[in-house]
């Protein structure tokens, strides 16, 4: 064996070893990332599938390296005995590529379905939080109205206190005029409190609607970005693996590689 042939054989062996490592390491990583296994959980799938897609290119590189190393070894070993496909590691790696092509193709619609479910859940959660905020607002308004009614009643029962407050500049003429109207017609107290409640409720409702719109917008953007990234990468991986597996198996069977 000349020096060139020896070096080529060494490089071919290194490529094949690295290729096998690149195939095995992502598989082990995916098995570990999936712990604890909960196949029926959408949240588990949503967390796992993007990680599987992120690991997807590494076995592809490993298969390419192994095939390259095998090709170099065969070029430098003209007397190499032909093996049955079942004993040829290239065959099994190409079968794995075809399987991974189908696997990633299945992951894409599954992920899209889970993302849609997550989007619905996020929007429902936002709606629930807004309803809770509305209920808290109503309770606070009711308490404030009772307190305000109590203050008005106290002031009406103590005209001397009102006069002293006006004299000291602690009460503006507008409020003093309102108190005089309430004194003359107590029914106007309810009308005034109702108007105040509507004003405060409308302001708070606008703030709640603004917060809900912002929260829904953030949720939609976050879900869309995650969906687009994982889905596009998954489709590319599925097509690449399928092409490599189908073309490679055909070439291997026809002894073209």
PDB file of N, CA and C in Angstrom, residues 19-120:
ATOM      1  N   UNK A  19     -19.049  10.173  10.834  1.00  0.00           N
ATOM      2  CA  UNK A  19     -20.409  10.059  10.320  1.00  0.00           C
ATOM      3  C   UNK A  19     -21.307   9.275  11.256  1.00  0.00           C
ATOM      4  N   UNK A  20     -20.837   8.143  11.756  1.00  0.00           N
ATOM      5  CA  UNK A  20     -21.628   7.332  12.693  1.00  0.00           C
ATOM      6  C   UNK A  20     -21.904   8.119  13.968  1.00  0.00           C
ATOM      7  N   UNK A  21     -20.892   8.867  14.453  1.00  0.00           N
ATOM      8  CA  UNK A  21     -21.083   9.673  15.660  1.00  0.00           C
ATOM      9  C   UNK A  21     -22.155  10.736  15.435  1.00  0.00           C
ATOM     10  N   UNK A  22     -22.122  11.372  14.263  1.00  0.00           N
ATOM     11  CA  UNK A  22     -23.106  12.407  13.951  1.00  0.00           C
ATOM     12  C   UNK A  22     -24.515  11.843  13.817  1.00  0.00           C
ATOM     13  N   UNK A  23     -24.624  10.579  13.496  1.00  0.00           N
ATOM     14  CA  UNK A  23     -25.941   9.945  13.414  1.00  0.00           C
ATOM     15  C   UNK A  23     -26.439   9.546  14.801  1.00  0.00           C
ATOM     16  N   UNK A  24     -25.539   8.999  15.618  1.00  0.00           N
ATOM     17  CA  UNK A  24     -25.950   8.459  16.914  1.00  0.00           C
ATOM     18  C   UNK A  24     -26.192   9.548  17.957  1.00  0.00           C
ATOM     19  N   UNK A  25     -25.348  10.578  17.986  1.00  0.00           N
ATOM     20  CA  UNK A  25     -25.454  11.591  19.038  1.00  0.00           C
ATOM     21  C   UNK A  25     -26.814  12.301  19.024  1.00  0.00           C
ATOM     22  N   UNK A  26     -27.324  12.768  17.866  1.00  0.00           N
ATOM     23  CA  UNK A  26     -28.651  13.410  17.884  1.00  0.00           C
ATOM     24  C   UNK A  26     -29.763  12.459  18.315  1.00  0.00           C
ATOM     25  N   UNK A  27     -29.635  11.181  17.950  1.00  0.00           N
ATOM     26  CA  UNK A  27     -30.658  10.215  18.362  1.00  0.00           C
ATOM     27  C   UNK A  27     -30.689  10.101  19.878  1.00  0.00           C
ATOM     28  N   UNK A  28     -29.502  10.008  20.494  1.00  0.00           N
ATOM     29  CA  UNK A  28     -29.425   9.944  21.958  1.00  0.00           C
ATOM     30  C   UNK A  28     -29.960  11.235  22.566  1.00  0.00           C
ATOM     31  N   UNK A  29     -29.579  12.369  21.973  1.00  0.00           N
ATOM     32  CA  UNK A  29     -30.055  13.662  22.480  1.00  0.00           C
ATOM     33  C   UNK A  29     -31.577  13.742  22.464  1.00  0.00           C
ATOM     34  N   UNK A  30     -32.174  13.288  21.368  1.00  0.00           N
ATOM     35  CA  UNK A  30     -33.640  13.348  21.240  1.00  0.00           C
ATOM     36  C   UNK A  30     -34.320  12.445  22.259  1.00  0.00           C
ATOM     37  N   UNK A  31     -33.742  11.279  22.499  1.00  0.00           N
ATOM     38  CA  UNK A  31     -34.312  10.366  23.494  1.00  0.00           C
ATOM     39  C   UNK A  31     -34.249  10.978  24.888  1.00  0.00           C
ATOM     40  N   UNK A  32     -33.164  11.691  25.174  1.00  0.00           N
ATOM     41  CA  UNK A  32     -33.022  12.331  26.486  1.00  0.00           C
ATOM     42  C   UNK A  32     -33.936  13.548  26.596  1.00  0.00           C
ATOM     43  N   UNK A  33     -34.021  14.333  25.527  1.00  0.00           N
ATOM     44  CA  UNK A  33     -34.866  15.530  25.551  1.00  0.00           C
ATOM     45  C   UNK A  33     -36.343  15.174  25.736  1.00  0.00           C
ATOM     46  N   UNK A  34     -36.718  13.992  25.304  1.00  0.00           N
ATOM     47  CA  UNK A  34     -38.125  13.592  25.382  1.00  0.00           C
ATOM     48  C   UNK A  34     -38.548  13.162  26.778  1.00  0.00           C
ATOM     49  N   UNK A  35     -37.582  12.980  27.682  1.00  0.00           N
ATOM     50  CA  UNK A  35     -37.900  12.565  29.054  1.00  0.00           C
ATOM     51  C   UNK A  35     -38.503  13.746  29.812  1.00  0.00           C
ATOM     52  N   UNK A  36     -39.601  13.587  30.586  1.00  0.00           N
ATOM     53  CA  UNK A  36     -40.392  12.362  30.740  1.00  0.00           C
ATOM     54  C   UNK A  36     -41.341  12.163  29.559  1.00  0.00           C
ATOM     55  N   UNK A  37     -41.486  10.943  29.116  1.00  0.00           N
ATOM     56  CA  UNK A  37     -42.303  10.653  27.945  1.00  0.00           C
ATOM     57  C   UNK A  37     -43.787  10.811  28.271  1.00  0.00           C
ATOM     58  N   UNK A  38     -44.452  11.596  27.453  1.00  0.00           N
ATOM     59  CA  UNK A  38     -45.892  11.839  27.637  1.00  0.00           C
ATOM     60  C   UNK A  38     -46.499  12.025  26.248  1.00  0.00           C
ATOM     61  N   UNK A  39     -46.647  10.940  25.519  1.00  0.00           N
ATOM     62  CA  UNK A  39     -46.994  10.984  24.104  1.00  0.00           C
ATOM     63  C   UNK A  39     -48.306  11.696  23.825  1.00  0.00           C
ATOM     64  N   UNK A  40     -49.242  11.640  24.769  1.00  0.00           N
ATOM     65  CA  UNK A  40     -50.558  12.229  24.517  1.00  0.00           C
ATOM     66  C   UNK A  40     -50.678  13.695  24.894  1.00  0.00           C
ATOM     67  N   UNK A  41     -49.619  14.273  25.443  1.00  0.00           N
ATOM     68  CA  UNK A  41     -49.666  15.660  25.895  1.00  0.00           C
ATOM     69  C   UNK A  41     -49.289  16.610  24.760  1.00  0.00           C
ATOM     70  N   UNK A  42     -50.165  17.558  24.470  1.00  0.00           N
ATOM     71  CA  UNK A  42     -49.864  18.539  23.422  1.00  0.00           C
ATOM     72  C   UNK A  42     -48.700  19.442  23.831  1.00  0.00           C
ATOM     73  N   UNK A  43     -48.660  19.835  25.094  1.00  0.00           N
ATOM     74  CA  UNK A  43     -47.569  20.701  25.547  1.00  0.00           C
ATOM     75  C   UNK A  43     -46.228  19.984  25.438  1.00  0.00           C
ATOM     76  N   UNK A  44     -46.215  18.683  25.726  1.00  0.00           N
ATOM     77  CA  UNK A  44     -44.989  17.881  25.583  1.00  0.00           C
ATOM     78  C   UNK A  44     -44.570  17.830  24.119  1.00  0.00           C
ATOM     79  N   UNK A  45     -45.516  17.637  23.232  1.00  0.00           N
ATOM     80  CA  UNK A  45     -45.207  17.609  21.806  1.00  0.00           C
ATOM     81  C   UNK A  45     -44.716  18.970  21.317  1.00  0.00           C
ATOM     82  N   UNK A  46     -45.367  20.042  21.784  1.00  0.00           N
ATOM     83  CA  UNK A  46     -44.962  21.389  21.374  1.00  0.00           C
ATOM     84  C   UNK A  46     -43.540  21.708  21.821  1.00  0.00           C
ATOM     85  N   UNK A  47     -43.154  21.194  22.954  1.00  0.00           N
ATOM     86  CA  UNK A  47     -41.805  21.433  23.458  1.00  0.00           C
ATOM     87  C   UNK A  47     -40.784  20.555  22.747  1.00  0.00           C
ATOM     88  N   UNK A  48     -41.182  19.334  22.387  1.00  0.00           N
ATOM     89  CA  UNK A  48     -40.232  18.368  21.832  1.00  0.00           C
ATOM     90  C   UNK A  48     -40.001  18.549  20.332  1.00  0.00           C
ATOM     91  N   UNK A  49     -41.062  18.770  19.573  1.00  0.00           N
ATOM     92  CA  UNK A  49     -40.943  18.784  18.115  1.00  0.00           C
ATOM     93  C   UNK A  49     -39.936  19.819  17.611  1.00  0.00           C
ATOM     94  N   UNK A  50     -39.941  21.076  18.093  1.00  0.00           N
ATOM     95  CA  UNK A  50     -38.911  22.008  17.625  1.00  0.00           C
ATOM     96  C   UNK A  50     -37.493  21.535  17.918  1.00  0.00           C
ATOM     97  N   UNK A  51     -37.315  20.858  19.053  1.00  0.00           N
ATOM     98  CA  UNK A  51     -35.989  20.342  19.381  1.00  0.00           C
ATOM     99  C   UNK A  51     -35.592  19.200  18.442  1.00  0.00           C
ATOM    100  N   UNK A  52     -36.557  18.377  18.065  1.00  0.00           N
ATOM    101  CA  UNK A  52     -36.274  17.306  17.104  1.00  0.00           C
ATOM    102  C   UNK A  52     -35.873  17.894  15.751  1.00  0.00           C
ATOM    103  N   UNK A  53     -36.586  18.932  15.338  1.00  0.00           N
ATOM    104  CA  UNK A  53     -36.268  19.575  14.055  1.00  0.00           C
ATOM    105  C   UNK A  53     -34.888  20.227  14.110  1.00  0.00           C
ATOM    106  N   UNK A  54     -34.551  20.831  15.249  1.00  0.00           N
ATOM    107  CA  UNK A  54     -33.234  21.457  15.395  1.00  0.00           C
ATOM    108  C   UNK A  54     -32.116  20.430  15.308  1.00  0.00           C
ATOM    109  N   UNK A  55     -32.382  19.217  15.791  1.00  0.00           N
ATOM    110  CA  UNK A  55     -31.378  18.152  15.731  1.00  0.00           C
ATOM    111  C   UNK A  55     -31.337  17.478  14.360  1.00  0.00           C
ATOM    112  N   UNK A  56     -32.349  17.744  13.524  1.00  0.00           N
ATOM    113  CA  UNK A  56     -32.503  17.035  12.260  1.00  0.00           C
ATOM    114  C   UNK A  56     -31.338  17.108  11.289  1.00  0.00           C
ATOM    115  N   UNK A  57     -30.684  18.268  11.092  1.00  0.00           N
ATOM    116  CA  UNK A  57     -29.606  18.324  10.092  1.00  0.00           C
ATOM    117  C   UNK A  57     -28.370  17.514  10.459  1.00  0.00           C
ATOM    118  N   UNK A  58     -28.172  17.229  11.742  1.00  0.00           N
ATOM    119  CA  UNK A  58     -26.928  16.575  12.164  1.00  0.00           C
ATOM    120  C   UNK A  58     -26.824  15.143  11.622  1.00  0.00           C
ATOM    121  N   UNK A  59     -27.858  14.282  11.754  1.00  0.00           N
ATOM    122  CA  UNK A  59     -27.752  12.945  11.148  1.00  0.00           C
ATOM    123  C   UNK A  59     -27.576  13.006   9.631  1.00  0.00           C
ATOM    124  N   UNK A  60     -28.155  14.009   8.998  1.00  0.00           N
ATOM    125  CA  UNK A  60     -27.993  14.157   7.551  1.00  0.00           C
ATOM    126  C   UNK A  60     -26.523  14.363   7.202  1.00  0.00           C
ATOM    127  N   UNK A  61     -25.863  15.209   7.979  1.00  0.00           N
ATOM    128  CA  UNK A  61     -24.431  15.419   7.776  1.00  0.00           C
ATOM    129  C   UNK A  61     -23.653  14.136   8.063  1.00  0.00           C
ATOM    130  N   UNK A  62     -24.065  13.425   9.100  1.00  0.00           N
ATOM    131  CA  UNK A  62     -23.396  12.163   9.421  1.00  0.00           C
ATOM    132  C   UNK A  62     -23.511  11.143   8.305  1.00  0.00           C
ATOM    133  N   UNK A  63     -24.678  11.023   7.712  1.00  0.00           N
ATOM    134  CA  UNK A  63     -24.876  10.088   6.598  1.00  0.00           C
ATOM    135  C   UNK A  63     -24.001  10.482   5.419  1.00  0.00           C
ATOM    136  N   UNK A  64     -23.939  11.791   5.150  1.00  0.00           N
ATOM    137  CA  UNK A  64     -23.106  12.268   4.039  1.00  0.00           C
ATOM    138  C   UNK A  64     -21.637  11.957   4.284  1.00  0.00           C
ATOM    139  N   UNK A  65     -21.179  12.167   5.509  1.00  0.00           N
ATOM    140  CA  UNK A  65     -19.781  11.874   5.833  1.00  0.00           C
ATOM    141  C   UNK A  65     -19.486  10.381   5.716  1.00  0.00           C
ATOM    142  N   UNK A  66     -20.411   9.558   6.198  1.00  0.00           N
ATOM    143  CA  UNK A  66     -20.184   8.113   6.130  1.00  0.00           C
ATOM    144  C   UNK A  66     -20.156   7.637   4.683  1.00  0.00           C
ATOM    145  N   UNK A  67     -21.060   8.110   3.855  1.00  0.00           N
ATOM    146  CA  UNK A  67     -21.082   7.709   2.453  1.00  0.00           C
ATOM    147  C   UNK A  67     -19.813   8.185   1.739  1.00  0.00           C
ATOM    148  N   UNK A  68     -19.363   9.384   2.089  1.00  0.00           N
ATOM    149  CA  UNK A  68     -18.129   9.896   1.478  1.00  0.00           C
ATOM    150  C   UNK A  68     -16.941   9.022   1.870  1.00  0.00           C
ATOM    151  N   UNK A  69     -16.877   8.664   3.149  1.00  0.00           N
ATOM    152  CA  UNK A  69     -15.792   7.791   3.601  1.00  0.00           C
ATOM    153  C   UNK A  69     -15.851   6.423   2.955  1.00  0.00           C
ATOM    154  N   UNK A  70     -17.052   5.883   2.813  1.00  0.00           N
ATOM    155  CA  UNK A  70     -17.203   4.569   2.166  1.00  0.00           C
ATOM    156  C   UNK A  70     -16.786   4.635   0.700  1.00  0.00           C
ATOM    157  N   UNK A  71     -17.141   5.716   0.040  1.00  0.00           N
ATOM    158  CA  UNK A  71     -16.750   5.870  -1.366  1.00  0.00           C
ATOM    159  C   UNK A  71     -15.233   5.938  -1.499  1.00  0.00           C
ATOM    160  N   UNK A  72     -14.562   6.695  -0.623  1.00  0.00           N
ATOM    161  CA  UNK A  72     -13.098   6.788  -0.665  1.00  0.00           C
ATOM    162  C   UNK A  72     -12.466   5.438  -0.416  1.00  0.00           C
ATOM    163  N   UNK A  73     -13.031   4.677   0.536  1.00  0.00           N
ATOM    164  CA  UNK A  73     -12.486   3.357   0.837  1.00  0.00           C
ATOM    165  C   UNK A  73     -12.626   2.417  -0.352  1.00  0.00           C
ATOM    166  N   UNK A  74     -13.759   2.493  -1.046  1.00  0.00           N
ATOM    167  CA  UNK A  74     -13.975   1.593  -2.184  1.00  0.00           C
ATOM    168  C   UNK A  74     -13.079   1.991  -3.364  1.00  0.00           C
ATOM    169  N   UNK A  75     -12.849   3.285  -3.543  1.00  0.00           N
ATOM    170  CA  UNK A  75     -11.979   3.732  -4.634  1.00  0.00           C
ATOM    171  C   UNK A  75     -10.564   3.201  -4.449  1.00  0.00           C
ATOM    172  N   UNK A  76     -10.130   3.132  -3.193  1.00  0.00           N
ATOM    173  CA  UNK A  76      -8.762   2.702  -2.904  1.00  0.00           C
ATOM    174  C   UNK A  76      -8.670   1.216  -2.599  1.00  0.00           C
ATOM    175  N   UNK A  77      -9.737   0.496  -2.786  1.00  0.00           N
ATOM    176  CA  UNK A  77      -9.716  -0.956  -2.556  1.00  0.00           C
ATOM    177  C   UNK A  77     -10.438  -1.625  -3.705  1.00  0.00           C
ATOM    178  N   UNK A  78      -9.741  -1.743  -4.806  1.00  0.00           N
ATOM    179  CA  UNK A  78     -10.358  -2.288  -6.012  1.00  0.00           C
ATOM    180  C   UNK A  78     -10.773  -3.743  -5.848  1.00  0.00           C
ATOM    181  N   UNK A  79     -10.127  -4.431  -4.913  1.00  0.00           N
ATOM    182  CA  UNK A  79     -10.434  -5.850  -4.727  1.00  0.00           C
ATOM    183  C   UNK A  79     -11.422  -6.081  -3.596  1.00  0.00           C
ATOM    184  N   UNK A  80     -12.061  -5.001  -3.163  1.00  0.00           N
ATOM    185  CA  UNK A  80     -13.006  -5.106  -2.064  1.00  0.00           C
ATOM    186  C   UNK A  80     -14.173  -6.017  -2.429  1.00  0.00           C
ATOM    187  N   UNK A  81     -14.462  -6.958  -1.517  1.00  0.00           N
ATOM    188  CA  UNK A  81     -15.530  -7.919  -1.779  1.00  0.00           C
ATOM    189  C   UNK A  81     -16.896  -7.238  -1.670  1.00  0.00           C
ATOM    190  N   UNK A  82     -17.783  -7.621  -2.559  1.00  0.00           N
ATOM    191  CA  UNK A  82     -19.144  -7.095  -2.497  1.00  0.00           C
ATOM    192  C   UNK A  82     -19.891  -7.741  -1.334  1.00  0.00           C
ATOM    193  N   UNK A  83     -20.653  -6.926  -0.604  1.00  0.00           N
ATOM    194  CA  UNK A  83     -21.427  -7.428   0.520  1.00  0.00           C
ATOM    195  C   UNK A  83     -22.904  -7.443   0.155  1.00  0.00           C
ATOM    196  N   UNK A  84     -23.616  -8.322   0.823  1.00  0.00           N
ATOM    197  CA  UNK A  84     -25.062  -8.297   0.687  1.00  0.00           C
ATOM    198  C   UNK A  84     -25.582  -7.026   1.349  1.00  0.00           C
ATOM    199  N   UNK A  85     -26.651  -6.475   0.786  1.00  0.00           N
ATOM    200  CA  UNK A  85     -27.174  -5.204   1.285  1.00  0.00           C
ATOM    201  C   UNK A  85     -27.478  -5.249   2.776  1.00  0.00           C
ATOM    202  N   UNK A  86     -27.956  -6.380   3.233  1.00  0.00           N
ATOM    203  CA  UNK A  86     -28.357  -6.470   4.636  1.00  0.00           C
ATOM    204  C   UNK A  86     -27.169  -6.312   5.572  1.00  0.00           C
ATOM    205  N   UNK A  87     -25.966  -6.557   5.054  1.00  0.00           N
ATOM    206  CA  UNK A  87     -24.766  -6.415   5.879  1.00  0.00           C
ATOM    207  C   UNK A  87     -24.003  -5.124   5.566  1.00  0.00           C
ATOM    208  N   UNK A  88     -24.571  -4.299   4.722  1.00  0.00           N
ATOM    209  CA  UNK A  88     -23.917  -3.056   4.316  1.00  0.00           C
ATOM    210  C   UNK A  88     -24.493  -1.906   5.145  1.00  0.00           C
ATOM    211  N   UNK A  89     -23.639  -1.271   5.936  1.00  0.00           N
ATOM    212  CA  UNK A  89     -24.111  -0.197   6.803  1.00  0.00           C
ATOM    213  C   UNK A  89     -24.652   0.986   6.005  1.00  0.00           C
ATOM    214  N   UNK A  90     -24.137   1.174   4.797  1.00  0.00           N
ATOM    215  CA  UNK A  90     -24.667   2.241   3.950  1.00  0.00           C
ATOM    216  C   UNK A  90     -26.147   2.027   3.677  1.00  0.00           C
ATOM    217  N   UNK A  91     -26.544   0.789   3.470  1.00  0.00           N
ATOM    218  CA  UNK A  91     -27.941   0.461   3.206  1.00  0.00           C
ATOM    219  C   UNK A  91     -28.821   0.897   4.374  1.00  0.00           C
ATOM    220  N   UNK A  92     -28.396   0.565   5.588  1.00  0.00           N
ATOM    221  CA  UNK A  92     -29.211   0.890   6.756  1.00  0.00           C
ATOM    222  C   UNK A  92     -29.252   2.389   7.027  1.00  0.00           C
ATOM    223  N   UNK A  93     -28.165   3.070   6.741  1.00  0.00           N
ATOM    224  CA  UNK A  93     -28.177   4.523   6.900  1.00  0.00           C
ATOM    225  C   UNK A  93     -29.109   5.181   5.892  1.00  0.00           C
ATOM    226  N   UNK A  94     -29.147   4.662   4.685  1.00  0.00           N
ATOM    227  CA  UNK A  94     -30.054   5.212   3.670  1.00  0.00           C
ATOM    228  C   UNK A  94     -31.512   4.875   3.997  1.00  0.00           C
ATOM    229  N   UNK A  95     -31.729   3.705   4.553  1.00  0.00           N
ATOM    230  CA  UNK A  95     -33.077   3.366   5.025  1.00  0.00           C
ATOM    231  C   UNK A  95     -33.484   4.319   6.146  1.00  0.00           C
ATOM    232  N   UNK A  96     -32.527   4.596   7.051  1.00  0.00           N
ATOM    233  CA  UNK A  96     -32.799   5.554   8.117  1.00  0.00           C
ATOM    234  C   UNK A  96     -33.139   6.920   7.546  1.00  0.00           C
ATOM    235  N   UNK A  97     -32.437   7.330   6.494  1.00  0.00           N
ATOM    236  CA  UNK A  97     -32.725   8.622   5.860  1.00  0.00           C
ATOM    237  C   UNK A  97     -34.146   8.657   5.316  1.00  0.00           C
ATOM    238  N   UNK A  98     -34.572   7.566   4.659  1.00  0.00           N
ATOM    239  CA  UNK A  98     -35.929   7.512   4.126  1.00  0.00           C
ATOM    240  C   UNK A  98     -36.963   7.563   5.251  1.00  0.00           C
ATOM    241  N   UNK A  99     -36.674   6.843   6.344  1.00  0.00           N
ATOM    242  CA  UNK A  99     -37.595   6.848   7.490  1.00  0.00           C
ATOM    243  C   UNK A  99     -37.680   8.237   8.105  1.00  0.00           C
ATOM    244  N   UNK A 100     -36.532   8.895   8.239  1.00  0.00           N
ATOM    245  CA  UNK A 100     -36.529  10.247   8.802  1.00  0.00           C
ATOM    246  C   UNK A 100     -37.268  11.233   7.894  1.00  0.00           C
ATOM    247  N   UNK A 101     -37.207  10.999   6.587  1.00  0.00           N
ATOM    248  CA  UNK A 101     -37.967  11.840   5.673  1.00  0.00           C
ATOM    249  C   UNK A 101     -39.457  11.768   5.962  1.00  0.00           C
ATOM    250  N   UNK A 102     -39.955  10.543   6.141  1.00  0.00           N
ATOM    251  CA  UNK A 102     -41.374  10.358   6.480  1.00  0.00           C
ATOM    252  C   UNK A 102     -41.664  10.925   7.871  1.00  0.00           C
ATOM    253  N   UNK A 103     -40.729  10.702   8.784  1.00  0.00           N
ATOM    254  CA  UNK A 103     -40.893  11.164  10.174  1.00  0.00           C
ATOM    255  C   UNK A 103     -41.063  12.681  10.235  1.00  0.00           C
ATOM    256  N   UNK A 104     -40.186  13.413   9.583  1.00  0.00           N
ATOM    257  CA  UNK A 104     -40.280  14.875   9.620  1.00  0.00           C
ATOM    258  C   UNK A 104     -41.499  15.375   8.846  1.00  0.00           C
ATOM    259  N   UNK A 105     -41.887  14.640   7.816  1.00  0.00           N
ATOM    260  CA  UNK A 105     -43.081  15.022   7.071  1.00  0.00           C
ATOM    261  C   UNK A 105     -44.326  14.894   7.944  1.00  0.00           C
ATOM    262  N   UNK A 106     -44.349  13.878   8.809  1.00  0.00           N
ATOM    263  CA  UNK A 106     -45.478  13.694   9.722  1.00  0.00           C
ATOM    264  C   UNK A 106     -45.456  14.749  10.831  1.00  0.00           C
ATOM    265  N   UNK A 107     -44.246  15.144  11.244  1.00  0.00           N
ATOM    266  CA  UNK A 107     -44.134  16.109  12.334  1.00  0.00           C
ATOM    267  C   UNK A 107     -44.744  17.464  11.976  1.00  0.00           C
ATOM    268  N   UNK A 108     -44.643  17.845  10.699  1.00  0.00           N
ATOM    269  CA  UNK A 108     -45.081  19.193  10.299  1.00  0.00           C
ATOM    270  C   UNK A 108     -46.578  19.410  10.563  1.00  0.00           C
ATOM    271  N   UNK A 109     -47.489  18.578  10.013  1.00  0.00           N
ATOM    272  CA  UNK A 109     -48.919  18.816  10.311  1.00  0.00           C
ATOM    273  C   UNK A 109     -49.251  18.622  11.785  1.00  0.00           C
ATOM    274  N   UNK A 110     -48.536  17.695  12.448  1.00  0.00           N
ATOM    275  CA  UNK A 110     -48.773  17.505  13.878  1.00  0.00           C
ATOM    276  C   UNK A 110     -48.413  18.773  14.648  1.00  0.00           C
ATOM    277  N   UNK A 111     -47.288  19.366  14.287  1.00  0.00           N
ATOM    278  CA  UNK A 111     -46.864  20.597  14.959  1.00  0.00           C
ATOM    279  C   UNK A 111     -47.829  21.744  14.667  1.00  0.00           C
ATOM    280  N   UNK A 112     -48.280  21.853  13.420  1.00  0.00           N
ATOM    281  CA  UNK A 112     -49.226  22.917  13.070  1.00  0.00           C
ATOM    282  C   UNK A 112     -50.527  22.768  13.852  1.00  0.00           C
ATOM    283  N   UNK A 113     -50.975  21.534  14.012  1.00  0.00           N
ATOM    284  CA  UNK A 113     -52.188  21.293  14.790  1.00  0.00           C
ATOM    285  C   UNK A 113     -51.993  21.686  16.247  1.00  0.00           C
ATOM    286  N   UNK A 114     -50.838  21.323  16.806  1.00  0.00           N
ATOM    287  CA  UNK A 114     -50.547  21.678  18.197  1.00  0.00           C
ATOM    288  C   UNK A 114     -50.402  23.188  18.376  1.00  0.00           C
ATOM    289  N   UNK A 115     -49.804  23.839  17.393  1.00  0.00           N
ATOM    290  CA  UNK A 115     -49.632  25.287  17.467  1.00  0.00           C
ATOM    291  C   UNK A 115     -50.990  25.985  17.437  1.00  0.00           C
ATOM    292  N   UNK A 116     -51.881  25.504  16.589  1.00  0.00           N
ATOM    293  CA  UNK A 116     -53.228  26.072  16.532  1.00  0.00           C
ATOM    294  C   UNK A 116     -53.945  25.895  17.863  1.00  0.00           C
ATOM    295  N   UNK A 117     -53.754  24.719  18.468  1.00  0.00           N
ATOM    296  CA  UNK A 117     -54.349  24.456  19.784  1.00  0.00           C
ATOM    297  C   UNK A 117     -53.751  25.395  20.829  1.00  0.00           C
ATOM    298  N   UNK A 118     -52.429  25.588  20.785  1.00  0.00           N
ATOM    299  CA  UNK A 118     -51.775  26.494  21.733  1.00  0.00           C
ATOM    300  C   UNK A 118     -52.282  27.923  21.553  1.00  0.00           C
ATOM    301  N   UNK A 119     -52.478  28.318  20.295  1.00  0.00           N
ATOM    302  CA  UNK A 119     -52.980  29.670  20.019  1.00  0.00           C
ATOM    303  C   UNK A 119     -54.377  29.846  20.618  1.00  0.00           C
ATOM    304  N   UNK A 120     -55.229  28.849  20.423  1.00  0.00           N
ATOM    305  CA  UNK A 120     -56.589  28.919  20.983  1.00  0.00           C
ATOM    306  C   UNK A 120     -56.550  28.968  22.507  1.00  0.00           C
TER     307      UNK A 120
END
